[in-house]
Amino acid sequence: MSTPESLQQFKNLVGIKFQLYNSLFTSLPFHKIEKTGILLSMLLMQCDEGYKKQMSPEEILENFFKTQTALVSDADKLDILFRFVQYMERQVVLFDALEDAAFTHVNDVNGKGTIKALALEVEQQKKEEALAEKLKDFSIQLVLTAHPTQFYRGAVLGIINDLTKAVNANNENNIYSYLQQLGRTPFFQQQKPTPFDEATILIWYLRNIFYHAAGKIVTSMKKKFGDAMNASNQIIKMGFWPGGDRDGNPFVKAATTLQVANTLKDAVLKSYHFDIIKLRRRLTFKGVDVALLTLDKKVHSSLYNNGGEEINASILLHSLHDIRNQLVHDHNSLFVEPVEELINKIEIFGMHFATLDVRQESSVHGNLLNAVAEKSEVLPKNYAELSSSEKIEIITKISQTIDGNILSDELHKDGLEVVKVVKTIQQNNGEQGCNRYIISQCQSALNAMEVIGIFLLGGWKAEELTVDIVPLFETVDDLQLAAETMRTLYENSFYKQHLQRRKNKQTIMLGF
């Protein structure tokens, strides 16, 4: 809840500063129009006056064009309105940067709802045992989904970041320079972003926000609740949809999914490498410096394919635990905290950074299996006419793989190819790299079993299927049938065995 003090802080640090820097904005040239901000201010005044006079929007605009501009053609009028929208977009960016800069001053970062406040409450109420019990299985998974219209371009994100730093430092020269840069930087792509473009935008957030924030949160929790933390339970997990979500997006192919997974691995390795370089500036002690240099070389070699041993999370963690132990035993724990934070980051992000989810609409799977029955001998020719229970029985007995090239539909080929890509990603990035398959518009137990059938056709063995099958119930009818759907799955001996291998954990998603 906002307090009068925090509201006043917000007005001082965000509201007043926005008015100040926005006044600089009004004098900047934006594309074709000089003094765009001044003209926009005049339009705002005329909107206020026109609304009071009960004028229509069309009348207000025509009056503005007539009294404040010399524009005549509709094309020129539309153009200036478009420039106003561009200008307002940049005002939003300025406001975002000011809010970011003021966050720790406006919000009580040690107050109610924070880890520090929780630690105090646990101590005062003697709830240590209750907290330990809760932390045995408490976890959150933050999933970044594919909605490109909600993103700033990478160039704009960089300006926001730099502008925030300049505001915090009260560096007026840099602020003015960044505002000029903002005025000349396009906000939209010249071409429609590809699924890979969408992924790279979200990876910016992973590297610049989630990587640092998650590391600090887990480190803080271990420091305050060390005895209560369960080493086998990951408190924070990251999920990722761009590049894997092919529901309604024909541009997402198996090759896209693999490319995004590889980029996620490269991104997290670069983040680790940057942290290791920073550690080397501090850990210059005898023995530790050599160990850290060796680790640096291994990560660099893995990043840039210079040969040598392929790095993985286990190697990283083993090396860093050795370095931590040296610091504790030989160097009075000097600079041990940043080493522990890097260990925590690796435990969170592994080699995958975020779990790349695959998602497809249920009817695609059914049609794929119908096509397989038509084009091969793996499924009976009359498969499409069979009942759901008969289809499920046949799916559980699939023992042959098929070549996707026998299929004529590109969507069906991709359906087979992506399950092979999932195996490749798990080999490169670890199991968490891609271990969830989400079924949109899931309407029955058969829809879930169809996905298992596709994995079997794609070369997976039932006993080695390290993938969670995730039904997504979206319509009212599907939600009403969800209990029966899941009961049928749980009572199926084949699916029950699969679930046991997945530690009896079932993820179910609800649409809206």
PDB file of N, CA, C and O in Angstrom, residues 139-141 143 237 239 241 355 357-358 431 435-440 442 448 467-473 482 485-486 489-490 495 498-500 502-511:
ATOM      1  N   SER A 139       8.512 -23.455  -4.870  1.00  0.00           N
ATOM      2  CA  SER A 139       9.269 -23.038  -6.052  1.00  0.00           C
ATOM      3  C   SER A 139       8.385 -22.168  -6.930  1.00  0.00           C
ATOM      4  O   SER A 139       7.161 -22.342  -6.948  1.00  0.00           O
ATOM      5  N   ILE A 140       9.000 -21.245  -7.648  1.00  0.00           N
ATOM      6  CA  ILE A 140       8.260 -20.456  -8.628  1.00  0.00           C
ATOM      7  C   ILE A 140       8.941 -20.614  -9.986  1.00  0.00           C
ATOM      8  O   ILE A 140      10.164 -20.731 -10.063  1.00  0.00           O
ATOM      9  N   GLN A 141       8.141 -20.680 -11.039  1.00  0.00           N
ATOM     10  CA  GLN A 141       8.690 -20.733 -12.398  1.00  0.00           C
ATOM     11  C   GLN A 141       8.151 -19.537 -13.163  1.00  0.00           C
ATOM     12  O   GLN A 141       6.946 -19.409 -13.386  1.00  0.00           O
ATOM     13  N   VAL A 143       7.775 -17.697 -16.522  1.00  0.00           N
ATOM     14  CA  VAL A 143       7.812 -18.077 -17.934  1.00  0.00           C
ATOM     15  C   VAL A 143       7.682 -16.832 -18.806  1.00  0.00           C
ATOM     16  O   VAL A 143       6.703 -16.087 -18.692  1.00  0.00           O
ATOM     17  N   LYS A 237      12.871 -20.930 -10.979  1.00  0.00           N
ATOM     18  CA  LYS A 237      13.107 -21.540 -12.285  1.00  0.00           C
ATOM     19  C   LYS A 237      12.624 -20.565 -13.353  1.00  0.00           C
ATOM     20  O   LYS A 237      11.718 -19.761 -13.113  1.00  0.00           O
ATOM     21  N   GLY A 239      11.189 -20.224 -17.391  1.00  0.00           N
ATOM     22  CA  GLY A 239      10.639 -20.856 -18.591  1.00  0.00           C
ATOM     23  C   GLY A 239      10.691 -19.888 -19.756  1.00  0.00           C
ATOM     24  O   GLY A 239      10.791 -18.670 -19.564  1.00  0.00           O
ATOM     25  N   TRP A 241       9.150 -19.318 -23.951  1.00  0.00           N
ATOM     26  CA  TRP A 241       8.276 -19.779 -25.048  1.00  0.00           C
ATOM     27  C   TRP A 241       8.740 -19.391 -26.450  1.00  0.00           C
ATOM     28  O   TRP A 241       8.546 -20.168 -27.379  1.00  0.00           O
ATOM     29  N   THR A 355      14.105 -22.877 -19.360  1.00  0.00           N
ATOM     30  CA  THR A 355      13.571 -24.077 -19.995  1.00  0.00           C
ATOM     31  C   THR A 355      12.736 -23.681 -21.205  1.00  0.00           C
ATOM     32  O   THR A 355      11.739 -22.964 -21.081  1.00  0.00           O
ATOM     33  N   ASP A 357      10.052 -24.229 -23.625  1.00  0.00           N
ATOM     34  CA  ASP A 357       8.845 -25.041 -23.740  1.00  0.00           C
ATOM     35  C   ASP A 357       8.432 -25.187 -25.201  1.00  0.00           C
ATOM     36  O   ASP A 357       8.475 -24.214 -25.962  1.00  0.00           O
ATOM     37  N   VAL A 358       7.986 -26.393 -25.564  1.00  0.00           N
ATOM     38  CA  VAL A 358       7.390 -26.615 -26.883  1.00  0.00           C
ATOM     39  C   VAL A 358       5.883 -26.624 -26.700  1.00  0.00           C
ATOM     40  O   VAL A 358       5.365 -27.239 -25.766  1.00  0.00           O
ATOM     41  N   GLU A 431      18.841 -31.636 -19.234  1.00  0.00           N
ATOM     42  CA  GLU A 431      17.409 -31.981 -19.348  1.00  0.00           C
ATOM     43  C   GLU A 431      16.516 -30.760 -19.228  1.00  0.00           C
ATOM     44  O   GLU A 431      15.505 -30.635 -19.924  1.00  0.00           O
ATOM     45  N   ASN A 435      12.162 -29.658 -21.541  1.00  0.00           N
ATOM     46  CA  ASN A 435      11.553 -30.876 -20.987  1.00  0.00           C
ATOM     47  C   ASN A 435      10.063 -30.740 -20.704  1.00  0.00           C
ATOM     48  O   ASN A 435       9.511 -31.448 -19.864  1.00  0.00           O
ATOM     49  N   ARG A 436       9.412 -29.810 -21.430  1.00  0.00           N
ATOM     50  CA  ARG A 436       7.955 -29.688 -21.272  1.00  0.00           C
ATOM     51  C   ARG A 436       7.325 -29.529 -22.662  1.00  0.00           C
ATOM     52  O   ARG A 436       7.772 -28.721 -23.473  1.00  0.00           O
ATOM     53  N   TYR A 437       6.281 -30.316 -22.900  1.00  0.00           N
ATOM     54  CA  TYR A 437       5.522 -30.203 -24.155  1.00  0.00           C
ATOM     55  C   TYR A 437       4.090 -29.839 -23.772  1.00  0.00           C
ATOM     56  O   TYR A 437       3.391 -30.614 -23.131  1.00  0.00           O
ATOM     57  N   ILE A 438       3.670 -28.650 -24.184  1.00  0.00           N
ATOM     58  CA  ILE A 438       2.361 -28.103 -23.805  1.00  0.00           C
ATOM     59  C   ILE A 438       1.361 -28.333 -24.938  1.00  0.00           C
ATOM     60  O   ILE A 438       1.648 -28.034 -26.102  1.00  0.00           O
ATOM     61  N   ILE A 439       0.187 -28.840 -24.587  1.00  0.00           N
ATOM     62  CA  ILE A 439      -0.841 -29.156 -25.580  1.00  0.00           C
ATOM     63  C   ILE A 439      -1.965 -28.125 -25.473  1.00  0.00           C
ATOM     64  O   ILE A 439      -2.785 -28.156 -24.547  1.00  0.00           O
ATOM     65  N   SER A 440      -2.009 -27.191 -26.405  1.00  0.00           N
ATOM     66  CA  SER A 440      -3.086 -26.194 -26.425  1.00  0.00           C
ATOM     67  C   SER A 440      -4.403 -26.870 -26.796  1.00  0.00           C
ATOM     68  O   SER A 440      -4.427 -27.866 -27.520  1.00  0.00           O
ATOM     69  N   CYS A 442      -6.336 -28.721 -25.174  1.00  0.00           N
ATOM     70  CA  CYS A 442      -6.413 -30.133 -24.782  1.00  0.00           C
ATOM     71  C   CYS A 442      -7.854 -30.457 -24.384  1.00  0.00           C
ATOM     72  O   CYS A 442      -8.419 -29.806 -23.505  1.00  0.00           O
ATOM     73  N   ALA A 448      -3.335 -35.982 -24.923  1.00  0.00           N
ATOM     74  CA  ALA A 448      -2.049 -36.094 -24.219  1.00  0.00           C
ATOM     75  C   ALA A 448      -1.273 -37.316 -24.713  1.00  0.00           C
ATOM     76  O   ALA A 448      -0.066 -37.246 -24.943  1.00  0.00           O
ATOM     77  N   VAL A 467      10.461 -35.973 -20.606  1.00  0.00           N
ATOM     78  CA  VAL A 467       9.669 -34.808 -21.007  1.00  0.00           C
ATOM     79  C   VAL A 467       8.336 -34.848 -20.263  1.00  0.00           C
ATOM     80  O   VAL A 467       7.690 -35.895 -20.192  1.00  0.00           O
ATOM     81  N   ASP A 468       7.920 -33.703 -19.714  1.00  0.00           N
ATOM     82  CA  ASP A 468       6.615 -33.592 -19.069  1.00  0.00           C
ATOM     83  C   ASP A 468       5.556 -33.279 -20.118  1.00  0.00           C
ATOM     84  O   ASP A 468       5.729 -32.361 -20.931  1.00  0.00           O
ATOM     85  N   ILE A 469       4.469 -34.033 -20.095  1.00  0.00           N
ATOM     86  CA  ILE A 469       3.336 -33.781 -20.984  1.00  0.00           C
ATOM     87  C   ILE A 469       2.377 -32.858 -20.240  1.00  0.00           C
ATOM     88  O   ILE A 469       1.855 -33.216 -19.175  1.00  0.00           O
ATOM     89  N   VAL A 470       2.148 -31.666 -20.791  1.00  0.00           N
ATOM     90  CA  VAL A 470       1.413 -30.614 -20.071  1.00  0.00           C
ATOM     91  C   VAL A 470       0.122 -30.265 -20.816  1.00  0.00           C
ATOM     92  O   VAL A 470       0.156 -29.569 -21.831  1.00  0.00           O
ATOM     93  N   PRO A 471      -1.033 -30.771 -20.336  1.00  0.00           N
ATOM     94  CA  PRO A 471      -2.309 -30.381 -20.958  1.00  0.00           C
ATOM     95  C   PRO A 471      -2.676 -28.942 -20.606  1.00  0.00           C
ATOM     96  O   PRO A 471      -2.546 -28.530 -19.444  1.00  0.00           O
ATOM     97  N   LEU A 472      -3.106 -28.202 -21.596  1.00  0.00           N
ATOM     98  CA  LEU A 472      -3.568 -26.825 -21.397  1.00  0.00           C
ATOM     99  C   LEU A 472      -5.063 -26.784 -21.692  1.00  0.00           C
ATOM    100  O   LEU A 472      -5.498 -26.928 -22.832  1.00  0.00           O
ATOM    101  N   PHE A 473      -5.866 -26.640 -20.632  1.00  0.00           N
ATOM    102  CA  PHE A 473      -7.324 -26.589 -20.763  1.00  0.00           C
ATOM    103  C   PHE A 473      -7.743 -25.134 -20.899  1.00  0.00           C
ATOM    104  O   PHE A 473      -7.519 -24.340 -19.988  1.00  0.00           O
ATOM    105  N   ALA A 482     -11.892 -31.490 -17.560  1.00  0.00           N
ATOM    106  CA  ALA A 482     -10.490 -31.657 -17.169  1.00  0.00           C
ATOM    107  C   ALA A 482     -10.301 -32.764 -16.136  1.00  0.00           C
ATOM    108  O   ALA A 482      -9.358 -33.561 -16.229  1.00  0.00           O
ATOM    109  N   THR A 485     -10.561 -36.066 -17.804  1.00  0.00           N
ATOM    110  CA  THR A 485      -9.386 -36.242 -18.683  1.00  0.00           C
ATOM    111  C   THR A 485      -8.180 -36.710 -17.873  1.00  0.00           C
ATOM    112  O   THR A 485      -7.499 -37.675 -18.245  1.00  0.00           O
ATOM    113  N   MET A 486      -7.912 -36.040 -16.769  1.00  0.00           N
ATOM    114  CA  MET A 486      -6.745 -36.386 -15.955  1.00  0.00           C
ATOM    115  C   MET A 486      -6.935 -37.736 -15.266  1.00  0.00           C
ATOM    116  O   MET A 486      -5.980 -38.505 -15.121  1.00  0.00           O
ATOM    117  N   LEU A 489      -6.043 -40.405 -17.686  1.00  0.00           N
ATOM    118  CA  LEU A 489      -4.589 -40.489 -17.844  1.00  0.00           C
ATOM    119  C   LEU A 489      -3.950 -41.197 -16.657  1.00  0.00           C
ATOM    120  O   LEU A 489      -3.098 -42.087 -16.820  1.00  0.00           O
ATOM    121  N   TYR A 490      -4.332 -40.797 -15.443  1.00  0.00           N
ATOM    122  CA  TYR A 490      -3.721 -41.366 -14.242  1.00  0.00           C
ATOM    123  C   TYR A 490      -4.002 -42.863 -14.107  1.00  0.00           C
ATOM    124  O   TYR A 490      -3.207 -43.605 -13.520  1.00  0.00           O
ATOM    125  N   TYR A 495       0.739 -44.420 -18.994  1.00  0.00           N
ATOM    126  CA  TYR A 495       0.973 -43.040 -18.552  1.00  0.00           C
ATOM    127  C   TYR A 495       1.385 -43.007 -17.088  1.00  0.00           C
ATOM    128  O   TYR A 495       2.220 -42.177 -16.679  1.00  0.00           O
ATOM    129  N   HIS A 498       4.995 -43.577 -16.926  1.00  0.00           N
ATOM    130  CA  HIS A 498       5.711 -42.370 -17.368  1.00  0.00           C
ATOM    131  C   HIS A 498       5.748 -41.342 -16.244  1.00  0.00           C
ATOM    132  O   HIS A 498       6.788 -40.724 -15.975  1.00  0.00           O
ATOM    133  N   LEU A 499       4.626 -41.158 -15.573  1.00  0.00           N
ATOM    134  CA  LEU A 499       4.528 -40.166 -14.502  1.00  0.00           C
ATOM    135  C   LEU A 499       5.428 -40.545 -13.323  1.00  0.00           C
ATOM    136  O   LEU A 499       6.045 -39.669 -12.688  1.00  0.00           O
ATOM    137  N   GLN A 500       5.529 -41.843 -13.043  1.00  0.00           N
ATOM    138  CA  GLN A 500       6.423 -42.289 -11.963  1.00  0.00           C
ATOM    139  C   GLN A 500       7.868 -41.935 -12.285  1.00  0.00           C
ATOM    140  O   GLN A 500       8.629 -41.526 -11.401  1.00  0.00           O
ATOM    141  N   ARG A 502       8.748 -39.444 -13.914  1.00  0.00           N
ATOM    142  CA  ARG A 502       8.829 -37.986 -13.784  1.00  0.00           C
ATOM    143  C   ARG A 502       8.590 -37.542 -12.336  1.00  0.00           C
ATOM    144  O   ARG A 502       8.175 -36.419 -12.078  1.00  0.00           O
ATOM    145  N   LYS A 503       8.847 -38.469 -11.391  1.00  0.00           N
ATOM    146  CA  LYS A 503       8.751 -38.205  -9.953  1.00  0.00           C
ATOM    147  C   LYS A 503       7.328 -37.856  -9.524  1.00  0.00           C
ATOM    148  O   LYS A 503       7.114 -37.088  -8.573  1.00  0.00           O
ATOM    149  N   ASN A 504       6.361 -38.427 -10.256  1.00  0.00           N
ATOM    150  CA  ASN A 504       4.935 -38.247  -9.933  1.00  0.00           C
ATOM    151  C   ASN A 504       4.541 -36.772  -9.843  1.00  0.00           C
ATOM    152  O   ASN A 504       3.724 -36.373  -9.009  1.00  0.00           O
ATOM    153  N   LYS A 505       5.118 -35.976 -10.727  1.00  0.00           N
ATOM    154  CA  LYS A 505       4.759 -34.557 -10.805  1.00  0.00           C
ATOM    155  C   LYS A 505       4.064 -34.294 -12.138  1.00  0.00           C
ATOM    156  O   LYS A 505       4.605 -34.616 -13.203  1.00  0.00           O
ATOM    157  N   GLN A 506       2.871 -33.751 -12.071  1.00  0.00           N
ATOM    158  CA  GLN A 506       2.095 -33.451 -13.272  1.00  0.00           C
ATOM    159  C   GLN A 506       1.803 -31.958 -13.339  1.00  0.00           C
ATOM    160  O   GLN A 506       1.227 -31.396 -12.396  1.00  0.00           O
ATOM    161  N   THR A 507       2.202 -31.318 -14.407  1.00  0.00           N
ATOM    162  CA  THR A 507       1.873 -29.907 -14.601  1.00  0.00           C
ATOM    163  C   THR A 507       0.600 -29.801 -15.442  1.00  0.00           C
ATOM    164  O   THR A 507       0.474 -30.459 -16.476  1.00  0.00           O
ATOM    165  N   ILE A 508      -0.322 -28.983 -14.988  1.00  0.00           N
ATOM    166  CA  ILE A 508      -1.571 -28.717 -15.723  1.00  0.00           C
ATOM    167  C   ILE A 508      -1.689 -27.219 -15.889  1.00  0.00           C
ATOM    168  O   ILE A 508      -1.487 -26.451 -14.938  1.00  0.00           O
ATOM    169  N   MET A 509      -1.988 -26.774 -17.101  1.00  0.00           N
ATOM    170  CA  MET A 509      -2.141 -25.348 -17.362  1.00  0.00           C
ATOM    171  C   MET A 509      -3.597 -25.029 -17.653  1.00  0.00           C
ATOM    172  O   MET A 509      -4.309 -25.819 -18.287  1.00  0.00           O
ATOM    173  N   LEU A 510      -4.030 -23.858 -17.181  1.00  0.00           N
ATOM    174  CA  LEU A 510      -5.384 -23.372 -17.431  1.00  0.00           C
ATOM    175  C   LEU A 510      -5.323 -22.143 -18.302  1.00  0.00           C
ATOM    176  O   LEU A 510      -4.562 -21.210 -18.044  1.00  0.00           O
ATOM    177  N   GLY A 511      -6.115 -22.123 -19.372  1.00  0.00           N
ATOM    178  CA  GLY A 511      -6.140 -20.968 -20.268  1.00  0.00           C
ATOM    179  C   GLY A 511      -7.091 -19.917 -19.745  1.00  0.00           C
ATOM    180  O   GLY A 511      -7.673 -20.039 -18.671  1.00  0.00           O
TER     181      GLY A 511
END
